[in-house]
PDB file of C-alpha atoms (C1' of nucleotides) in Angstrom:
ATOM      1  CA  MET P 770     233.230-182.518 -53.632  1.00 73.00           C
ATOM      2  CA  LYS P 771     230.151-184.372 -52.339  1.00 80.00           C
ATOM      3  CA  LYS P 772     230.429-185.828 -49.013  1.00 87.00           C
ATOM      4  CA  HIS P 773     228.409-188.465 -47.699  1.00 92.00           C
ATOM      5  CA  SER P 774     225.589-187.772 -44.656  1.00 97.00           C
ATOM      6  CA  LYS P 775     223.019-189.961 -42.902  1.00 97.00           C
ATOM      7  CA  LYS P 776     219.971-187.433 -43.673  1.00 98.00           C
ATOM      8  CA  ARG P 777     220.989-187.060 -47.405  1.00 98.00           C
ATOM      9  CA  ASP P 778     220.548-191.003 -47.944  1.00 98.00           C
ATOM     10  CA  ALA P 779     217.849-191.043 -45.526  1.00 98.00           C
ATOM     11  CA  ILE P 780     215.648-188.927 -47.655  1.00 98.00           C
ATOM     12  CA  LEU P 781     216.895-190.573 -51.029  1.00 98.00           C
ATOM     13  CA  GLU P 782     215.869-194.107 -49.577  1.00 98.00           C
ATOM     14  CA  CYS P 783     212.769-192.630 -48.575  1.00 98.00           C
ATOM     15  CA  VAL P 784     211.172-191.314 -51.768  1.00 98.00           C
ATOM     16  CA  ARG P 785     212.423-194.597 -53.178  1.00 98.00           C
ATOM     17  CA  SER P 786     210.814-196.505 -51.158  1.00 97.00           C
ATOM     18  CA  THR P 787     207.069-195.232 -51.650  1.00 98.00           C
ATOM     19  CA  THR P 788     205.019-195.133 -54.650  1.00 97.00           C
ATOM     20  CA  SER P 789     203.222-191.806 -53.582  1.00 97.00           C
ATOM     21  CA  HIS P 790     205.435-188.842 -55.255  1.00 98.00           C
ATOM     22  CA  PRO P 791     206.261-187.535 -51.999  1.00 98.00           C
ATOM     23  CA  GLY P 792     206.214-183.599 -51.511  1.00 98.00           C
ATOM     24  CA  ALA P 793     209.123-182.059 -49.140  1.00 98.00           C
ATOM     25  CA  ASP P 794     206.771-182.148 -45.870  1.00 98.00           C
ATOM     26  CA  TRP P 795     205.880-185.577 -46.027  1.00 98.00           C
ATOM     27  CA  VAL P 796     209.134-186.896 -46.637  1.00 98.00           C
ATOM     28  CA  TYR P 797     210.320-184.648 -43.637  1.00 98.00           C
ATOM     29  CA  ALA P 798     206.756-186.312 -41.906  1.00 98.00           C
ATOM     30  CA  GLN P 799     208.182-190.407 -42.298  1.00 98.00           C
ATOM     31  CA  LEU P 800     211.760-189.404 -41.565  1.00 98.00           C
ATOM     32  CA  LYS P 801     211.080-186.927 -38.264  1.00 98.00           C
ATOM     33  CA  PRO P 802     210.153-189.835 -35.563  1.00 97.00           C
ATOM     34  CA  GLU P 803     213.367-191.925 -36.443  1.00 97.00           C
ATOM     35  CA  ILE P 804     215.872-189.138 -36.810  1.00 97.00           C
ATOM     36  CA  PRO P 805     214.744-186.315 -34.384  1.00 97.00           C
ATOM     37  CA  ASP P 806     217.350-183.722 -35.500  1.00 96.00           C
ATOM     38  CA  LEU P 807     216.104-183.626 -39.068  1.00 98.00           C
ATOM     39  CA  SER P 808     215.010-179.749 -40.139  1.00 98.00           C
ATOM     40  CA  LEU P 809     212.757-179.344 -43.377  1.00 98.00           C
ATOM     41  CA  GLY P 810     215.154-177.069 -44.502  1.00 98.00           C
ATOM     42  CA  THR P 811     217.477-180.177 -45.141  1.00 98.00           C
ATOM     43  CA  VAL P 812     215.010-182.171 -46.603  1.00 98.00           C
ATOM     44  CA  TYR P 813     214.163-179.254 -49.111  1.00 98.00           C
ATOM     45  CA  ARG P 814     217.775-178.526 -49.871  1.00 98.00           C
ATOM     46  CA  ASN P 815     218.637-182.333 -50.578  1.00 98.00           C
ATOM     47  CA  LEU P 816     215.393-182.463 -52.910  1.00 98.00           C
ATOM     48  CA  ALA P 817     216.822-179.872 -54.847  1.00 98.00           C
ATOM     49  CA  ALA P 818     220.026-181.312 -55.045  1.00 98.00           C
ATOM     50  CA  PHE P 819     218.626-184.683 -55.830  1.00 98.00           C
ATOM     51  CA  LYS P 820     216.699-183.063 -58.706  1.00 97.00           C
ATOM     52  CA  GLN P 821     219.336-180.871 -60.041  1.00 96.00           C
ATOM     53  CA  GLU P 822     221.723-183.994 -60.120  1.00 96.00           C
ATOM     54  CA  GLY P 823     218.952-186.027 -62.172  1.00 96.00           C
ATOM     55  CA  VAL P 824     218.699-188.801 -59.323  1.00 97.00           C
ATOM     56  CA  ILE P 825     215.139-187.686 -59.023  1.00 98.00           C
ATOM     57  CA  ALA P 826     212.197-186.047 -60.792  1.00 97.00           C
ATOM     58  CA  SER P 827     209.598-183.563 -60.451  1.00 97.00           C
ATOM     59  CA  VAL P 828     206.300-184.743 -61.186  1.00 98.00           C
ATOM     60  CA  GLY P 829     204.968-181.160 -61.421  1.00 97.00           C
ATOM     61  CA  THR P 830     203.150-178.529 -58.385  1.00 98.00           C
ATOM     62  CA  VAL P 831     200.015-180.642 -57.529  1.00 98.00           C
ATOM     63  CA  LYS P 832     197.914-177.623 -55.013  1.00 97.00           C
ATOM     64  CA  GLY P 833     201.132-175.616 -54.068  1.00 96.00           C
ATOM     65  CA  ILE P 834     203.104-178.650 -53.013  1.00 98.00           C
ATOM     66  CA  GLU P 835     205.984-180.186 -55.307  1.00 98.00           C
ATOM     67  CA  ARG P 836     205.598-183.622 -55.626  1.00 98.00           C
ATOM     68  CA  PHE P 837     208.909-185.962 -56.719  1.00 98.00           C
ATOM     69  CA  ASP P 838     209.540-189.013 -58.176  1.00 98.00           C
ATOM     70  CA  ALA P 839     212.603-191.824 -57.728  1.00 97.00           C
ATOM     71  CA  THR P 840     211.483-193.367 -61.257  1.00 97.00           C
ATOM     72  CA  THR P 841     213.931-190.799 -63.626  1.00 96.00           C
ATOM     73  CA  GLU P 842     212.683-192.877 -66.702  1.00 95.00           C
ATOM     74  CA  PRO P 843     210.009-190.933 -68.750  1.00 95.00           C
ATOM     75  CA  HIS P 844     206.573-192.286 -68.198  1.00 96.00           C
ATOM     76  CA  ALA P 845     202.860-191.057 -67.482  1.00 97.00           C
ATOM     77  CA  HIS P 846     201.060-189.800 -64.310  1.00 97.00           C
ATOM     78  CA  PHE P 847     197.749-190.086 -63.096  1.00 97.00           C
ATOM     79  CA  ILE P 848     196.754-186.868 -60.814  1.00 97.00           C
ATOM     80  CA  CYS P 849     194.022-187.098 -58.844  1.00 97.00           C
ATOM     81  CA  ASP P 850     191.583-183.801 -58.510  1.00 95.00           C
ATOM     82  CA  SER P 851     190.393-184.927 -55.513  1.00 94.00           C
ATOM     83  CA  CYS P 852     192.799-186.138 -53.287  1.00 95.00           C
ATOM     84  CA  SER P 853     195.881-185.107 -55.038  1.00 97.00           C
ATOM     85  CA  ALA P 854     197.541-188.609 -55.206  1.00 97.00           C
ATOM     86  CA  VAL P 855     200.020-188.949 -58.255  1.00 98.00           C
ATOM     87  CA  ILE P 856     199.841-192.527 -59.904  1.00 97.00           C
ATOM     88  CA  ASP P 857     202.451-194.153 -62.258  1.00 96.00           C
ATOM     89  CA  VAL P 858     200.253-194.959 -65.296  1.00 96.00           C
ATOM     90  CA  GLU P 859     201.126-198.314 -67.140  1.00 92.00           C
ATOM     91  CA  GLY P 860     201.266-198.674 -70.563  1.00 92.00           C
ATOM     92  CA  ILE P 861     201.236-195.179 -71.336  1.00 92.00           C
ATOM     93  CA  ASP P 862     204.433-193.053 -72.120  1.00 90.00           C
ATOM     94  CA  PRO P 863     205.277-190.016 -73.029  1.00 85.00           C
ATOM     95  CA  PRO P 864     205.711-189.139 -76.810  1.00 89.00           C
ATOM     96  CA  GLU P 865     209.662-188.620 -76.295  1.00 89.00           C
ATOM     97  CA  LYS P 866     209.937-188.689 -79.966  1.00 92.00           C
ATOM     98  CA  LEU P 867     208.398-186.062 -80.512  1.00 93.00           C
ATOM     99  CA  CYS P 868     210.295-183.760 -78.960  1.00 92.00           C
ATOM    100  CA  GLU P 869     212.616-183.069 -82.274  1.00 91.00           C
ATOM    101  CA  GLN P 870     208.804-181.764 -83.643  1.00 90.00           C
ATOM    102  CA  VAL P 871     208.399-179.448 -81.291  1.00 91.00           C
ATOM    103  CA  GLY P 872     209.455-175.832 -83.192  1.00 83.00           C
ATOM    104  CA  CYS P 873     209.628-173.474 -80.679  1.00 83.00           C
ATOM    105  CA  GLY P 874     213.040-174.671 -78.915  1.00 80.00           C
ATOM    106  CA  CYS P 875     215.515-177.802 -78.050  1.00 89.00           C
ATOM    107  CA  ALA P 876     212.706-179.890 -76.079  1.00 94.00           C
ATOM    108  CA  LYS P 877     214.467-182.405 -73.917  1.00 94.00           C
ATOM    109  CA  SER P 878     211.702-184.221 -71.962  1.00 94.00           C
ATOM    110  CA  CYS P 879     207.956-184.096 -72.311  1.00 95.00           C
ATOM    111  CA  VAL P 880     206.058-184.746 -69.542  1.00 96.00           C
ATOM    112  CA  LEU P 881     202.225-186.108 -69.940  1.00 97.00           C
ATOM    113  CA  ILE P 882     199.862-185.741 -67.229  1.00 97.00           C
ATOM    114  CA  PHE P 883     196.258-187.302 -66.826  1.00 97.00           C
ATOM    115  CA  ASN P 884     193.673-185.487 -64.854  1.00 96.00           C
ATOM    116  CA  GLY P 885     190.397-187.032 -62.865  1.00 95.00           C
ATOM    117  CA  VAL P 886     188.906-188.668 -59.989  1.00 95.00           C
ATOM    118  CA  CYS P 887     190.986-191.789 -58.485  1.00 94.00           C
ATOM    119  CA  SER P 888     189.148-195.061 -58.155  1.00 94.00           C
ATOM    120  CA  GLN P 889     189.640-194.724 -54.722  1.00 92.00           C
ATOM    121  CA  CYS P 890     188.103-191.277 -54.183  1.00 93.00           C
ATOM    122  CA  VAL P 891     185.084-192.359 -56.810  1.00 89.00           C
ATOM    123  CA  GLN P 892     183.684-194.625 -54.188  1.00 88.00           C
ATOM    124  CA  ASN P 893     184.020-192.285 -51.659  1.00 82.00           C
ATOM    125  CA  LEU P 894     181.079-190.365 -53.565  1.00 68.00           C
TER     126      LEU P 894
ATOM    127  CA  MET U 783     173.341-164.966 -59.497  1.00 72.00           C
ATOM    128  CA  LYS U 784     176.696-163.790 -61.283  1.00 80.00           C
ATOM    129  CA  LYS U 785     177.198-160.219 -61.735  1.00 85.00           C
ATOM    130  CA  HIS U 786     178.843-157.879 -64.024  1.00 91.00           C
ATOM    131  CA  SER U 787     182.107-155.964 -63.394  1.00 97.00           C
ATOM    132  CA  LYS U 788     184.708-153.977 -65.652  1.00 97.00           C
ATOM    133  CA  LYS U 789     187.242-155.458 -63.612  1.00 98.00           C
ATOM    134  CA  ARG U 790     186.350-159.025 -63.974  1.00 98.00           C
ATOM    135  CA  ASP U 791     185.712-158.409 -67.689  1.00 98.00           C
ATOM    136  CA  ALA U 792     189.270-156.699 -67.845  1.00 98.00           C
ATOM    137  CA  ILE U 793     190.984-159.782 -66.056  1.00 98.00           C
ATOM    138  CA  LEU U 794     189.276-161.973 -68.667  1.00 98.00           C
ATOM    139  CA  GLU U 795     190.459-160.030 -71.673  1.00 98.00           C
ATOM    140  CA  CYS U 796     193.966-159.555 -70.502  1.00 98.00           C
ATOM    141  CA  VAL U 797     194.420-163.183 -70.348  1.00 98.00           C
ATOM    142  CA  ARG U 798     192.646-163.673 -73.685  1.00 98.00           C
ATOM    143  CA  SER U 799     194.694-160.645 -75.086  1.00 97.00           C
ATOM    144  CA  THR U 800     197.825-162.189 -74.953  1.00 98.00           C
ATOM    145  CA  THR U 801     199.548-165.714 -76.263  1.00 97.00           C
ATOM    146  CA  SER U 802     202.025-165.538 -72.929  1.00 97.00           C
ATOM    147  CA  HIS U 803     200.283-167.550 -70.749  1.00 98.00           C
ATOM    148  CA  PRO U 804     200.346-165.482 -67.688  1.00 98.00           C
ATOM    149  CA  GLY U 805     200.536-165.787 -64.099  1.00 98.00           C
ATOM    150  CA  ALA U 806     198.244-163.522 -61.713  1.00 98.00           C
ATOM    151  CA  ASP U 807     201.195-161.171 -61.019  1.00 98.00           C
ATOM    152  CA  TRP U 808     201.313-160.443 -64.637  1.00 98.00           C
ATOM    153  CA  VAL U 809     197.739-159.892 -65.556  1.00 98.00           C
ATOM    154  CA  TYR U 810     197.598-157.554 -62.460  1.00 98.00           C
ATOM    155  CA  ALA U 811     200.958-155.892 -63.729  1.00 98.00           C
ATOM    156  CA  GLN U 812     199.271-154.619 -66.995  1.00 98.00           C
ATOM    157  CA  LEU U 813     196.244-153.678 -65.895  1.00 98.00           C
ATOM    158  CA  LYS U 814     196.922-151.827 -62.854  1.00 97.00           C
ATOM    159  CA  PRO U 815     198.147-148.390 -64.953  1.00 97.00           C
ATOM    160  CA  GLU U 816     194.886-148.704 -66.971  1.00 97.00           C
ATOM    161  CA  ILE U 817     193.140-149.830 -63.413  1.00 97.00           C
ATOM    162  CA  PRO U 818     194.604-147.948 -60.722  1.00 97.00           C
ATOM    163  CA  ASP U 819     192.180-149.492 -57.667  1.00 96.00           C
ATOM    164  CA  LEU U 820     192.776-152.843 -58.967  1.00 98.00           C
ATOM    165  CA  SER U 821     193.894-155.233 -56.384  1.00 98.00           C
ATOM    166  CA  LEU U 822     195.911-158.491 -56.579  1.00 98.00           C
ATOM    167  CA  GLY U 823     193.471-160.417 -54.949  1.00 98.00           C
ATOM    168  CA  THR U 824     190.535-159.539 -57.269  1.00 98.00           C
ATOM    169  CA  VAL U 825     192.796-161.077 -59.626  1.00 98.00           C
ATOM    170  CA  TYR U 826     193.233-164.164 -57.827  1.00 98.00           C
ATOM    171  CA  ARG U 827     189.650-164.548 -57.135  1.00 98.00           C
ATOM    172  CA  ASN U 828     188.936-163.867 -60.544  1.00 98.00           C
ATOM    173  CA  LEU U 829     191.461-166.149 -62.173  1.00 98.00           C
ATOM    174  CA  ALA U 830     190.168-168.863 -60.154  1.00 98.00           C
ATOM    175  CA  ALA U 831     186.877-168.056 -60.742  1.00 98.00           C
ATOM    176  CA  PHE U 832     187.669-168.605 -64.530  1.00 98.00           C
ATOM    177  CA  LYS U 833     189.219-171.264 -64.089  1.00 97.00           C
ATOM    178  CA  GLN U 834     186.552-173.065 -62.327  1.00 96.00           C
ATOM    179  CA  GLU U 835     183.840-172.228 -64.661  1.00 96.00           C
ATOM    180  CA  GLY U 836     186.065-173.726 -67.543  1.00 96.00           C
ATOM    181  CA  VAL U 837     186.732-170.102 -69.184  1.00 97.00           C
ATOM    182  CA  ILE U 838     190.335-170.367 -69.058  1.00 98.00           C
ATOM    183  CA  ALA U 839     192.511-173.133 -67.795  1.00 97.00           C
ATOM    184  CA  SER U 840     195.741-173.509 -65.939  1.00 97.00           C
ATOM    185  CA  VAL U 841     198.835-174.645 -67.849  1.00 98.00           C
ATOM    186  CA  GLY U 842     200.545-175.412 -64.565  1.00 97.00           C
ATOM    187  CA  THR U 843     203.048-173.914 -62.173  1.00 98.00           C
ATOM    188  CA  VAL U 844     205.917-172.609 -63.756  1.00 98.00           C
ATOM    189  CA  LYS U 845     208.852-171.693 -60.627  1.00 97.00           C
ATOM    190  CA  GLY U 846     206.298-171.416 -58.247  1.00 97.00           C
ATOM    191  CA  ILE U 847     203.755-169.384 -60.105  1.00 98.00           C
ATOM    192  CA  GLU U 848     200.209-170.793 -61.901  1.00 98.00           C
ATOM    193  CA  ARG U 849     200.339-169.924 -65.383  1.00 98.00           C
ATOM    194  CA  PHE U 850     196.742-170.002 -67.030  1.00 98.00           C
ATOM    195  CA  ASP U 851     195.682-170.111 -70.745  1.00 98.00           C
ATOM    196  CA  ALA U 852     192.564-168.660 -72.350  1.00 97.00           C
ATOM    197  CA  THR U 853     192.501-171.361 -74.707  1.00 97.00           C
ATOM    198  CA  THR U 854     190.620-174.434 -73.600  1.00 96.00           C
ATOM    199  CA  GLU U 855     190.925-176.799 -76.208  1.00 95.00           C
ATOM    200  CA  PRO U 856     193.118-179.352 -75.377  1.00 95.00           C
ATOM    201  CA  HIS U 857     196.595-178.249 -76.764  1.00 96.00           C
ATOM    202  CA  ALA U 858     200.573-179.144 -76.470  1.00 97.00           C
ATOM    203  CA  HIS U 859     202.848-176.938 -74.726  1.00 97.00           C
ATOM    204  CA  PHE U 860     206.796-175.765 -74.222  1.00 97.00           C
ATOM    205  CA  ILE U 861     208.486-174.787 -71.283  1.00 97.00           C
ATOM    206  CA  CYS U 862     211.504-172.681 -71.737  1.00 97.00           C
ATOM    207  CA  ASP U 863     213.264-173.983 -68.085  1.00 95.00           C
ATOM    208  CA  SER U 864     215.487-170.766 -68.368  1.00 94.00           C
ATOM    209  CA  CYS U 865     213.357-167.629 -69.252  1.00 96.00           C
ATOM    210  CA  SER U 866     210.343-169.771 -67.909  1.00 97.00           C
ATOM    211  CA  ALA U 867     208.043-168.902 -71.046  1.00 97.00           C
ATOM    212  CA  VAL U 868     204.909-171.058 -72.080  1.00 98.00           C
ATOM    213  CA  ILE U 869     204.464-171.577 -75.347  1.00 97.00           C
ATOM    214  CA  ASP U 870     201.528-173.199 -77.873  1.00 96.00           C
ATOM    215  CA  VAL U 871     203.193-176.219 -79.871  1.00 96.00           C
ATOM    216  CA  GLU U 872     201.288-176.752 -83.381  1.00 92.00           C
ATOM    217  CA  GLY U 873     200.618-179.956 -84.398  1.00 92.00           C
ATOM    218  CA  ILE U 874     201.164-182.162 -81.299  1.00 92.00           C
ATOM    219  CA  ASP U 875     198.217-182.472 -79.117  1.00 90.00           C
ATOM    220  CA  PRO U 876     198.218-184.295 -75.962  1.00 85.00           C
ATOM    221  CA  PRO U 877     196.375-187.920 -76.396  1.00 88.00           C
ATOM    222  CA  GLU U 878     193.203-187.375 -74.961  1.00 88.00           C
ATOM    223  CA  LYS U 879     191.891-190.277 -76.421  1.00 91.00           C
ATOM    224  CA  LEU U 880     193.445-192.456 -73.981  1.00 93.00           C
ATOM    225  CA  CYS U 881     192.200-191.237 -71.145  1.00 93.00           C
ATOM    226  CA  GLU U 882     190.173-194.269 -71.460  1.00 92.00           C
ATOM    227  CA  GLN U 883     192.835-196.666 -71.030  1.00 91.00           C
ATOM    228  CA  VAL U 884     194.713-194.886 -67.894  1.00 91.00           C
ATOM    229  CA  GLY U 885     193.878-197.917 -65.113  1.00 84.00           C
ATOM    230  CA  CYS U 886     194.245-196.325 -62.130  1.00 84.00           C
ATOM    231  CA  GLY U 887     191.126-193.748 -62.396  1.00 80.00           C
ATOM    232  CA  CYS U 888     188.588-192.193 -64.430  1.00 88.00           C
ATOM    233  CA  ALA U 889     190.752-189.574 -66.647  1.00 94.00           C
ATOM    234  CA  LYS U 890     188.718-186.762 -67.684  1.00 94.00           C
ATOM    235  CA  SER U 891     191.712-184.668 -69.405  1.00 94.00           C
ATOM    236  CA  CYS U 892     195.382-184.922 -69.946  1.00 95.00           C
ATOM    237  CA  VAL U 893     198.199-182.606 -70.335  1.00 96.00           C
ATOM    238  CA  LEU U 894     201.206-182.487 -72.183  1.00 97.00           C
ATOM    239  CA  ILE U 895     204.408-180.432 -71.819  1.00 97.00           C
ATOM    240  CA  PHE U 896     207.392-180.840 -73.599  1.00 97.00           C
ATOM    241  CA  ASN U 897     210.389-179.111 -71.479  1.00 96.00           C
ATOM    242  CA  GLY U 898     213.945-177.573 -72.620  1.00 96.00           C
ATOM    243  CA  VAL U 899     215.697-174.291 -73.693  1.00 95.00           C
ATOM    244  CA  CYS U 900     213.444-172.329 -76.022  1.00 94.00           C
ATOM    245  CA  SER U 901     215.110-170.631 -79.323  1.00 94.00           C
ATOM    246  CA  GLN U 902     215.368-167.411 -77.980  1.00 92.00           C
ATOM    247  CA  CYS U 903     217.274-168.496 -74.797  1.00 93.00           C
ATOM    248  CA  VAL U 904     219.615-170.743 -77.287  1.00 90.00           C
ATOM    249  CA  GLN U 905     220.632-167.566 -78.922  1.00 88.00           C
ATOM    250  CA  ASN U 906     221.405-165.648 -75.495  1.00 82.00           C
ATOM    251  CA  LEU U 907     223.531-168.911 -74.599  1.00 68.00           C
TER     252      LEU U 907
ATOM    253  C1'  DC O 750     242.281-178.233 -41.747  1.00 65.57           C
ATOM    254  C1'  DT O 751     238.861-177.563 -45.406  1.00 65.57           C
ATOM    255  C1'  DA O 752     234.787-177.897 -47.237  1.00 65.57           C
ATOM    256  C1'  DA O 753     230.693-179.614 -47.626  1.00 65.57           C
ATOM    257  C1'  DG O 754     226.310-180.450 -44.723  1.00 65.57           C
ATOM    258  C1'  DT O 755     222.968-179.027 -41.121  1.00 65.57           C
ATOM    259  C1'  DG O 756     219.556-176.812 -37.305  1.00 65.57           C
ATOM    260  C1'  DC O 757     217.312-173.028 -36.749  1.00 65.57           C
ATOM    261  C1'  DA O 758     214.757-169.550 -37.200  1.00 65.57           C
ATOM    262  C1'  DA O 759     213.828-165.588 -40.396  1.00 65.57           C
ATOM    263  C1'  DA O 760     212.846-164.090 -44.589  1.00 65.57           C
ATOM    264  C1'  DA O 761     210.829-164.446 -49.492  1.00 65.57           C
ATOM    265  C1'  DT O 762     207.215-166.161 -52.471  1.00 65.57           C
ATOM    266  C1'  DA O 763     202.904-166.736 -53.920  1.00 65.57           C
ATOM    267  C1'  DT O 764     198.227-167.283 -52.582  1.00 65.57           C
ATOM    268  C1'  DT O 765     194.141-167.141 -49.474  1.00 65.57           C
ATOM    269  C1'  DT O 766     190.515-164.599 -46.933  1.00 65.57           C
ATOM    270  C1'  DG O 767     188.039-161.475 -43.145  1.00 65.57           C
ATOM    271  C1'  DC O 768     185.771-157.499 -43.508  1.00 65.57           C
ATOM    272  C1'  DA O 769     183.985-153.345 -44.306  1.00 65.57           C
ATOM    273  C1'  DC O 770     182.539-151.037 -48.330  1.00 65.57           C
ATOM    274  C1'  DG O 771     181.239-149.960 -52.769  1.00 65.57           C
ATOM    275  C1'  DA O 772     178.717-151.420 -57.628  1.00 65.57           C
ATOM    276  C1'  DT O 773     175.359-154.731 -59.750  1.00 65.57           C
ATOM    277  C1'  DC O 774     170.703-156.482 -60.472  1.00 65.57           C
TER     278       DC O 774
ATOM    279  C1'  DG H   9     168.010-153.324 -50.688  1.00 65.57           C
ATOM    280  C1'  DA H  10     169.816-158.302 -51.598  1.00 65.57           C
ATOM    281  C1'  DT H  11     173.860-159.999 -53.495  1.00 65.57           C
ATOM    282  C1'  DC H  12     177.772-160.085 -55.381  1.00 65.57           C
ATOM    283  C1'  DG H  13     182.640-157.721 -56.223  1.00 65.57           C
ATOM    284  C1'  DT H  14     186.398-155.325 -54.535  1.00 65.57           C
ATOM    285  C1'  DG H  15     190.413-153.148 -51.730  1.00 65.57           C
ATOM    286  C1'  DC H  16     193.075-153.393 -48.245  1.00 65.57           C
ATOM    287  C1'  DA H  17     195.540-156.298 -45.424  1.00 65.57           C
ATOM    288  C1'  DA H  18     196.668-159.748 -42.394  1.00 65.57           C
ATOM    289  C1'  DA H  19     196.733-164.758 -42.552  1.00 65.57           C
ATOM    290  C1'  DT H  20     198.739-169.094 -44.599  1.00 65.57           C
ATOM    291  C1'  DA H  21     201.743-171.700 -47.062  1.00 65.57           C
ATOM    292  C1'  DT H  22     205.439-173.082 -49.588  1.00 65.57           C
ATOM    293  C1'  DT H  23     210.079-172.623 -50.441  1.00 65.57           C
ATOM    294  C1'  DT H  24     214.562-170.391 -49.618  1.00 65.57           C
ATOM    295  C1'  DT H  25     218.422-168.757 -47.057  1.00 65.57           C
ATOM    296  C1'  DG H  26     221.856-166.193 -43.811  1.00 65.57           C
ATOM    297  C1'  DC H  27     224.617-167.707 -40.401  1.00 65.57           C
ATOM    298  C1'  DA H  28     226.877-170.639 -36.629  1.00 65.57           C
ATOM    299  C1'  DC H  29     227.737-175.190 -35.441  1.00 65.57           C
ATOM    300  C1'  DT H  30     228.814-179.715 -36.987  1.00 65.57           C
ATOM    301  C1'  DT H  31     230.423-183.619 -39.592  1.00 65.57           C
ATOM    302  C1'  DA H  32     232.912-186.209 -43.052  1.00 65.57           C
ATOM    303  C1'  DG H  33     237.034-186.115 -46.240  1.00 65.57           C
TER     304       DG H  33
END
DNA sequence: CTAAGTGCAAAATATTTGCACGATC
DNA sequence: GATCGTGCAAATATTTTGCACTTAG
């Protein structure tokens, strides 16, 4: 049976409160001042659990760090090669319908990611 | 100036000789018997260099391991959640044309990945 | 009370890097 | 002989885990 926990709630709330698609360390850094006795291990454990339950989704690993998304509706992402920002792409969705046409197995979901340099980084070059 | 090296050639050849989209450790394991004085660091260094040069492409990180693809032409992949196999998907290509429509930055490429359980793993369940 | 959650630190994993040596141009 | 490539091992970086303690149900 699953129990309640302030820390767990805070971690989920933290991921939900941002559009930055954070990694575990970012969540930890955000919450640590507020919850001084928070442990990084707890953040990892809860993020893994949320992902397992389907409450949050993993966007993928950017420069070695797994990034999470509170929005579980399928949508495309843009990832900046320069600053590693992960940004939601409006108006373009992953072609989930094509899952059925994938021959090599039973595809359940699909991920669409655009790579490039974000508007902000382009300016700073 | 870039120099020649048997080990470098062997590493590239190894990636090219398989459709398994290997990671560094797999390449190392393949070549080690053949080239006993090969170092894992060298494999990492060369794969990173090839990727930089655009000779090979990174498919992404599957369960913590970065996987490479000798085919740099854009194409979709299927990744098995169970056995972590990375398989080329025929007939479906990433919508590169949409890069121009991505609002949040200058998208240069896009990645399309299907997730699910591969035919082989489905049988073994 | 029982089961689940957590802190802490150590362990496990994957990758990078410094340096001396060896290979290539 | 200058430059680049490599082995080796140590260093990083990220994530996982064992265990004792705490907390929610």
